[in-house]
Amino acid sequence: MTIPFFQPNSDILKPYALMDLDDTLFQTKRKIDAWDLATAEAENLVCATVNKQNELLSFMTQRQAVFFNWLLASTELIAVTARDTTEIKRVLLPFDSWQVLTHGAVIIMPDGKKLNDWQQHIYKQLAPLQDRLNQLTGLINNYYENSNNDLVFTPHIDSFNDGCNAKVLNIYLAIKHAQKDHQALADLAQQLPTLIADFDKHFYVHVNANNLAILPHSIHKRHAVQFLLDKCLDKQRPSFGFGDSLADLPFLQLLDWYGMPNHGQLHSTLPAQRHSQL
């Protein structure tokens, strides 16, 4: 006897969809134009995020909007993003399940509260690195002040607890280039390991287009997703996901199925396939 491949009932288990957000489900108008995305006529665009001034910032094309609505109806949608607890509030899309934020430093439960066990774990990882992160912050600030002022530097912080007390800790450092000079960021990434002793022992650098992040090794989407899969999610339910950057690939490889949009860093690393005409 075999189990039927189709079970038509309203209680059928939905798969988990673990999704990167920026440049996977939505992107800025500048990137829409650069990637020449289909169904991106002005009347088809759906606003997905706003900036700090509450101005429209990122959009979904018609196809992306259809994809997102299908995800909402057919899966339990879990956001896995570099956005922190402040930045996620500027995303206008509804999320009512788990959320992996700040490159994996924070896990938000479906009730909107931080997952305490993960909070304590990250506290233990970050607390010993605070002096080094503060040192890095000072060095980068000096670099910024002595440069042509085209670098936009943002330390990312949040409140963590050790089981008794809460404390605001530095998590990671982000740098953008005001003129979107991607090569300048790539060059800076090469210089960073020379700033402090044992840099590579404690930190790694991720660069994707106009985003450079300096992260402790303990902060990674993969670590948080592994914790979710092991401790929080139903192991009987399948999982799949999408992401656009090389930093997404490690967490995607934990899932049953994964993919990428036909644009972005991960897609661009694939060699072009040439097929001879039959």
mmCIF file of C-alpha atoms in Angstrom:
data_model
loop_
_atom_site.group_PDB
_atom_site.id
_atom_site.type_symbol
_atom_site.label_atom_id
_atom_site.label_comp_id
_atom_site.label_asym_id
_atom_site.label_seq_id
_atom_site.Cartn_x
_atom_site.Cartn_y
_atom_site.Cartn_z
ATOM 1 C CA MET A 1 0.000 0.000 0.000
ATOM 2 C CA THR A 2 1.313 3.452 -0.902
ATOM 3 C CA ILE A 3 0.278 6.890 0.328
ATOM 4 C CA PRO A 4 -1.632 8.869 -2.310
ATOM 5 C CA PHE A 5 0.511 11.635 -3.784
ATOM 6 C CA PHE A 6 -2.336 14.125 -3.437
ATOM 7 C CA GLN A 7 -4.376 14.642 -0.288
ATOM 8 C CA PRO A 8 -7.202 17.124 -0.988
ATOM 9 C CA ASN A 9 -8.122 18.495 2.412
ATOM 10 C CA SER A 10 -8.001 21.886 4.066
ATOM 11 C CA ASP A 11 -5.690 20.641 6.848
ATOM 12 C CA ILE A 12 -2.841 19.662 4.537
ATOM 13 C CA LEU A 13 0.533 20.628 5.977
ATOM 14 C CA LYS A 14 2.091 23.666 4.389
ATOM 15 C CA PRO A 15 5.814 23.727 3.646
ATOM 16 C CA TYR A 16 8.100 26.290 5.217
ATOM 17 C CA ALA A 17 9.366 28.961 2.823
ATOM 18 C CA LEU A 18 12.505 30.657 4.180
ATOM 19 C CA MET A 19 13.051 33.756 2.114
ATOM 20 C CA ASP A 20 15.637 36.461 1.833
ATOM 21 C CA LEU A 21 13.906 39.805 1.227
ATOM 22 C CA ASP A 22 15.910 42.583 -0.447
ATOM 23 C CA ASP A 23 16.739 41.821 -4.091
ATOM 24 C CA THR A 24 14.936 38.471 -3.810
ATOM 25 C CA LEU A 25 11.290 39.438 -3.270
ATOM 26 C CA PHE A 26 11.666 43.158 -4.002
ATOM 27 C CA GLN A 27 14.267 45.754 -4.997
ATOM 28 C CA THR A 28 14.713 49.453 -5.676
ATOM 29 C CA LYS A 29 13.547 51.034 -8.918
ATOM 30 C CA ARG A 30 17.192 51.578 -9.888
ATOM 31 C CA LYS A 31 17.831 47.835 -9.721
ATOM 32 C CA ILE A 32 14.583 47.032 -11.523
ATOM 33 C CA ASP A 33 15.837 49.131 -14.414
ATOM 34 C CA ALA A 34 19.388 47.750 -14.241
ATOM 35 C CA TRP A 35 18.153 44.157 -14.283
ATOM 36 C CA ASP A 36 15.453 44.910 -16.867
ATOM 37 C CA LEU A 37 12.894 42.935 -14.869
ATOM 38 C CA ALA A 38 9.712 41.826 -16.593
ATOM 39 C CA THR A 39 6.236 43.115 -15.607
ATOM 40 C CA ALA A 40 7.826 46.212 -14.082
ATOM 41 C CA GLU A 41 5.637 48.816 -15.746
ATOM 42 C CA ALA A 42 4.796 51.655 -13.378
ATOM 43 C CA GLU A 43 1.168 50.566 -13.059
ATOM 44 C CA ASN A 44 2.274 47.054 -12.037
ATOM 45 C CA LEU A 45 4.726 47.986 -9.297
ATOM 46 C CA VAL A 46 3.750 47.244 -5.695
ATOM 47 C CA CYS A 47 5.533 49.195 -2.956
ATOM 48 C CA ALA A 48 7.277 46.820 -0.545
ATOM 49 C CA THR A 49 9.420 49.114 1.627
ATOM 50 C CA VAL A 50 9.860 52.745 2.616
ATOM 51 C CA ASN A 51 12.971 54.628 3.747
ATOM 52 C CA LYS A 52 13.582 56.433 7.046
ATOM 53 C CA GLN A 53 11.633 59.432 5.747
ATOM 54 C CA ASN A 54 8.662 57.158 4.947
ATOM 55 C CA GLU A 55 9.222 57.627 1.208
ATOM 56 C CA LEU A 56 8.636 54.782 -1.254
ATOM 57 C CA LEU A 57 11.870 52.833 -1.666
ATOM 58 C CA SER A 58 11.555 49.229 -2.918
ATOM 59 C CA PHE A 59 9.016 47.576 -5.169
ATOM 60 C CA MET A 60 7.748 44.221 -6.354
ATOM 61 C CA THR A 61 7.084 43.653 -10.024
ATOM 62 C CA GLN A 62 3.784 42.069 -10.966
ATOM 63 C CA ARG A 63 5.411 38.643 -11.147
ATOM 64 C CA GLN A 64 7.067 39.112 -7.762
ATOM 65 C CA ALA A 65 3.758 40.216 -6.251
ATOM 66 C CA VAL A 66 2.046 37.087 -7.616
ATOM 67 C CA PHE A 67 4.885 34.968 -6.224
ATOM 68 C CA PHE A 68 4.640 36.632 -2.814
ATOM 69 C CA ASN A 69 0.861 36.207 -2.640
ATOM 70 C CA TRP A 70 1.263 32.533 -3.549
ATOM 71 C CA LEU A 71 3.811 32.151 -0.739
ATOM 72 C CA LEU A 72 1.432 33.746 1.764
ATOM 73 C CA ALA A 73 -1.440 31.466 0.750
ATOM 74 C CA SER A 74 0.461 28.205 0.298
ATOM 75 C CA THR A 75 3.353 28.191 2.774
ATOM 76 C CA GLU A 76 4.420 29.299 6.216
ATOM 77 C CA LEU A 77 6.594 32.217 5.151
ATOM 78 C CA ILE A 78 9.719 32.906 7.211
ATOM 79 C CA ALA A 79 11.773 36.033 6.522
ATOM 80 C CA VAL A 80 15.556 35.529 6.642
ATOM 81 C CA THR A 81 17.200 38.908 6.225
ATOM 82 C CA ALA A 82 20.103 41.188 7.044
ATOM 83 C CA ARG A 83 17.571 43.816 8.115
ATOM 84 C CA ASP A 84 17.585 44.508 11.833
ATOM 85 C CA THR A 85 14.632 44.978 14.196
ATOM 86 C CA THR A 86 14.275 48.626 13.179
ATOM 87 C CA GLU A 87 14.749 48.156 9.442
ATOM 88 C CA ILE A 88 12.230 45.295 9.228
ATOM 89 C CA LYS A 89 9.519 47.739 10.348
ATOM 90 C CA ARG A 90 9.992 49.622 7.085
ATOM 91 C CA VAL A 91 8.980 46.520 5.127
ATOM 92 C CA LEU A 92 5.274 46.847 4.297
ATOM 93 C CA LEU A 93 4.681 43.143 3.614
ATOM 94 C CA PRO A 94 2.864 41.048 6.230
ATOM 95 C CA PHE A 95 4.892 38.431 8.123
ATOM 96 C CA ASP A 96 3.221 36.428 10.889
ATOM 97 C CA SER A 97 5.635 33.538 11.391
ATOM 98 C CA TRP A 98 9.247 33.305 12.516
ATOM 99 C CA GLN A 99 11.684 35.986 11.387
ATOM 100 C CA VAL A 100 15.464 35.689 11.222
ATOM 101 C CA LEU A 101 16.875 39.218 11.398
ATOM 102 C CA THR A 102 20.226 41.049 11.525
ATOM 103 C CA HIS A 103 22.130 38.380 9.555
ATOM 104 C CA GLY A 104 20.891 35.780 12.045
ATOM 105 C CA ALA A 105 21.685 37.594 15.304
ATOM 106 C CA VAL A 106 17.990 37.880 16.201
ATOM 107 C CA ILE A 107 15.145 35.373 15.878
ATOM 108 C CA ILE A 108 11.616 36.728 16.266
ATOM 109 C CA MET A 109 8.901 34.273 17.267
ATOM 110 C CA PRO A 110 5.437 34.266 15.642
ATOM 111 C CA ASP A 111 4.111 36.248 18.633
ATOM 112 C CA GLY A 112 6.530 39.078 17.811
ATOM 113 C CA LYS A 113 8.889 38.502 20.753
ATOM 114 C CA LYS A 114 12.585 37.660 20.562
ATOM 115 C CA LEU A 115 13.448 33.989 21.040
ATOM 116 C CA ASN A 116 15.054 33.979 24.490
ATOM 117 C CA ASP A 117 17.255 30.888 24.076
ATOM 118 C CA TRP A 118 18.787 32.363 20.941
ATOM 119 C CA GLN A 119 19.163 35.740 22.653
ATOM 120 C CA GLN A 120 21.240 34.176 25.416
ATOM 121 C CA HIS A 121 23.328 32.191 22.952
ATOM 122 C CA ILE A 122 24.167 35.283 20.888
ATOM 123 C CA TYR A 123 24.902 37.283 24.035
ATOM 124 C CA LYS A 124 27.609 34.768 24.960
ATOM 125 C CA GLN A 125 29.076 35.017 21.462
ATOM 126 C CA LEU A 126 29.041 38.814 21.164
ATOM 127 C CA ALA A 127 29.995 39.930 24.673
ATOM 128 C CA PRO A 128 33.692 38.911 24.371
ATOM 129 C CA LEU A 129 33.961 40.751 21.026
ATOM 130 C CA GLN A 130 32.682 44.150 22.137
ATOM 131 C CA ASP A 131 36.142 45.674 22.644
ATOM 132 C CA ARG A 132 37.252 44.535 19.192
ATOM 133 C CA LEU A 133 34.018 45.797 17.601
ATOM 134 C CA ASN A 134 34.461 49.155 19.335
ATOM 135 C CA GLN A 135 38.059 49.280 18.123
ATOM 136 C CA LEU A 136 36.935 48.535 14.579
ATOM 137 C CA THR A 137 34.267 51.222 14.825
ATOM 138 C CA GLY A 138 36.856 53.813 15.850
ATOM 139 C CA LEU A 139 39.281 52.809 13.097
ATOM 140 C CA ILE A 140 36.585 52.935 10.420
ATOM 141 C CA ASN A 141 35.329 56.284 11.700
ATOM 142 C CA ASN A 142 38.885 57.637 11.378
ATOM 143 C CA TYR A 143 39.129 56.166 7.886
ATOM 144 C CA TYR A 144 35.814 57.797 7.017
ATOM 145 C CA GLU A 145 36.878 61.212 8.344
ATOM 146 C CA ASN A 146 40.138 61.090 6.381
ATOM 147 C CA SER A 147 38.565 59.886 3.156
ATOM 148 C CA ASN A 148 36.510 61.769 0.589
ATOM 149 C CA ASN A 149 33.431 61.262 2.810
ATOM 150 C CA ASP A 150 31.710 58.976 0.324
ATOM 151 C CA LEU A 151 31.479 56.120 2.823
ATOM 152 C CA VAL A 152 28.295 55.733 4.845
ATOM 153 C CA PHE A 153 29.067 53.789 8.028
ATOM 154 C CA THR A 154 26.359 52.205 10.218
ATOM 155 C CA PRO A 155 26.997 50.125 13.363
ATOM 156 C CA HIS A 156 24.158 47.664 13.995
ATOM 157 C CA ILE A 157 23.225 47.140 17.642
ATOM 158 C CA ASP A 158 20.479 45.423 19.606
ATOM 159 C CA SER A 159 19.525 44.420 23.130
ATOM 160 C CA PHE A 160 20.494 40.928 24.300
ATOM 161 C CA ASN A 161 20.307 39.190 27.649
ATOM 162 C CA ASP A 162 22.430 36.686 29.528
ATOM 163 C CA GLY A 163 19.434 35.125 31.277
ATOM 164 C CA CYS A 164 19.286 37.826 33.946
ATOM 165 C CA ASN A 165 20.155 41.231 32.545
ATOM 166 C CA ALA A 166 19.683 42.921 29.189
ATOM 167 C CA LYS A 167 22.502 44.838 27.526
ATOM 168 C CA VAL A 168 22.857 46.672 24.231
ATOM 169 C CA LEU A 169 25.642 45.073 22.188
ATOM 170 C CA ASN A 170 27.326 45.833 18.893
ATOM 171 C CA ILE A 171 26.473 43.112 16.366
ATOM 172 C CA TYR A 172 28.092 44.039 13.075
ATOM 173 C CA LEU A 173 29.295 47.018 11.064
ATOM 174 C CA ALA A 174 27.839 48.028 7.693
ATOM 175 C CA ILE A 175 29.340 50.345 5.089
ATOM 176 C CA LYS A 176 27.811 51.751 1.902
ATOM 177 C CA HIS A 177 29.262 54.090 -0.714
ATOM 178 C CA ALA A 178 27.290 57.282 -1.264
ATOM 179 C CA GLN A 179 28.077 57.272 -4.993
ATOM 180 C CA LYS A 180 27.540 53.504 -5.247
ATOM 181 C CA ASP A 181 31.176 52.872 -6.149
ATOM 182 C CA HIS A 182 31.166 49.099 -5.731
ATOM 183 C CA GLN A 183 34.871 48.802 -6.518
ATOM 184 C CA ALA A 184 35.727 51.192 -3.686
ATOM 185 C CA LEU A 185 33.926 48.873 -1.265
ATOM 186 C CA ALA A 186 35.657 45.832 -2.731
ATOM 187 C CA ASP A 187 39.028 47.564 -2.262
ATOM 188 C CA LEU A 188 38.127 48.473 1.326
ATOM 189 C CA ALA A 189 37.196 44.848 2.012
ATOM 190 C CA GLN A 190 40.739 43.855 1.048
ATOM 191 C CA GLN A 191 42.194 46.367 3.524
ATOM 192 C CA LEU A 192 40.010 45.492 6.511
ATOM 193 C CA PRO A 193 41.950 42.412 7.734
ATOM 194 C CA THR A 194 44.993 44.648 8.312
ATOM 195 C CA LEU A 195 43.189 46.973 10.737
ATOM 196 C CA ILE A 196 43.384 44.877 13.898
ATOM 197 C CA ALA A 197 45.259 41.787 15.024
ATOM 198 C CA ASP A 198 43.557 38.417 14.439
ATOM 199 C CA PHE A 199 40.856 40.005 12.285
ATOM 200 C CA ASP A 200 40.199 36.808 10.338
ATOM 201 C CA LYS A 201 40.012 34.789 13.562
ATOM 202 C CA HIS A 202 37.030 36.779 14.811
ATOM 203 C CA PHE A 203 35.388 38.378 11.748
ATOM 204 C CA TYR A 204 34.483 37.840 8.138
ATOM 205 C CA VAL A 205 33.597 40.381 5.447
ATOM 206 C CA HIS A 206 30.645 40.099 3.092
ATOM 207 C CA VAL A 207 30.353 42.393 0.069
ATOM 208 C CA ASN A 208 27.321 42.479 -2.223
ATOM 209 C CA ALA A 209 27.037 45.394 -4.648
ATOM 210 C CA ASN A 210 26.823 48.566 -2.495
ATOM 211 C CA ASN A 211 26.743 46.744 0.828
ATOM 212 C CA LEU A 212 29.786 45.787 2.880
ATOM 213 C CA ALA A 213 29.322 44.062 6.212
ATOM 214 C CA ILE A 214 31.919 43.178 8.868
ATOM 215 C CA LEU A 215 30.461 40.333 10.913
ATOM 216 C CA PRO A 216 31.615 38.089 13.764
ATOM 217 C CA HIS A 217 31.817 34.458 12.670
ATOM 218 C CA SER A 218 29.054 33.627 15.151
ATOM 219 C CA ILE A 219 26.613 35.885 13.270
ATOM 220 C CA HIS A 220 25.312 34.169 10.153
ATOM 221 C CA LYS A 221 21.913 33.375 8.700
ATOM 222 C CA ARG A 222 22.952 29.720 8.500
ATOM 223 C CA HIS A 223 23.472 29.433 12.267
ATOM 224 C CA ALA A 224 20.037 30.876 13.057
ATOM 225 C CA VAL A 225 18.246 28.795 10.417
ATOM 226 C CA GLN A 226 19.993 25.646 11.692
ATOM 227 C CA PHE A 227 18.713 26.453 15.202
ATOM 228 C CA LEU A 228 15.183 26.980 13.873
ATOM 229 C CA LEU A 229 15.204 23.706 11.965
ATOM 230 C CA ASP A 230 16.608 21.760 14.928
ATOM 231 C CA LYS A 231 14.678 23.328 17.798
ATOM 232 C CA CYS A 232 11.582 25.176 16.603
ATOM 233 C CA LEU A 233 10.149 23.919 13.314
ATOM 234 C CA ASP A 234 8.158 20.767 12.587
ATOM 235 C CA LYS A 235 10.571 18.208 11.130
ATOM 236 C CA GLN A 236 7.733 16.539 9.197
ATOM 237 C CA ARG A 237 7.159 19.628 7.102
ATOM 238 C CA PRO A 238 9.272 20.262 3.997
ATOM 239 C CA SER A 239 11.259 23.460 3.567
ATOM 240 C CA PHE A 240 12.445 25.498 0.634
ATOM 241 C CA GLY A 241 13.803 28.961 0.103
ATOM 242 C CA PHE A 242 15.282 31.613 -2.150
ATOM 243 C CA GLY A 243 18.107 34.105 -1.797
ATOM 244 C CA ASP A 244 20.097 36.385 -4.077
ATOM 245 C CA SER A 245 23.531 36.641 -2.458
ATOM 246 C CA LEU A 246 26.483 34.374 -1.719
ATOM 247 C CA ALA A 247 25.780 34.959 1.983
ATOM 248 C CA ASP A 248 22.364 33.306 1.518
ATOM 249 C CA LEU A 249 23.716 30.081 0.038
ATOM 250 C CA PRO A 250 24.841 28.488 3.342
ATOM 251 C CA PHE A 251 21.369 28.770 4.890
ATOM 252 C CA LEU A 252 19.663 27.702 1.676
ATOM 253 C CA GLN A 253 21.743 24.525 1.595
ATOM 254 C CA LEU A 254 20.127 23.458 4.882
ATOM 255 C CA LEU A 255 16.704 23.260 3.202
ATOM 256 C CA ASP A 256 15.055 20.510 1.169
ATOM 257 C CA TRP A 257 14.967 22.688 -1.961
ATOM 258 C CA TYR A 258 16.381 26.097 -2.768
ATOM 259 C CA GLY A 259 16.750 28.534 -5.625
ATOM 260 C CA MET A 260 17.547 32.105 -6.604
ATOM 261 C CA PRO A 261 16.086 34.926 -8.690
ATOM 262 C CA ASN A 262 17.434 35.343 -12.220
ATOM 263 C CA HIS A 263 19.418 38.401 -11.151
ATOM 264 C CA GLY A 264 21.745 39.379 -8.329
ATOM 265 C CA GLN A 265 25.063 38.197 -6.922
ATOM 266 C CA LEU A 266 24.358 34.477 -6.645
ATOM 267 C CA HIS A 267 22.919 34.255 -10.155
ATOM 268 C CA SER A 268 25.825 36.218 -11.628
ATOM 269 C CA THR A 269 28.382 33.753 -10.221
ATOM 270 C CA LEU A 270 26.971 30.911 -12.316
ATOM 271 C CA PRO A 271 28.766 30.313 -15.614
ATOM 272 C CA ALA A 272 26.714 31.032 -18.693
ATOM 273 C CA GLN A 273 25.491 27.812 -20.275
ATOM 274 C CA ARG A 274 25.861 27.533 -24.025
ATOM 275 C CA HIS A 275 23.722 25.013 -25.878
ATOM 276 C CA SER A 276 24.464 23.992 -29.427
ATOM 277 C CA GLN A 277 21.546 24.177 -31.771
ATOM 278 C CA LEU A 278 20.118 20.744 -32.585
#
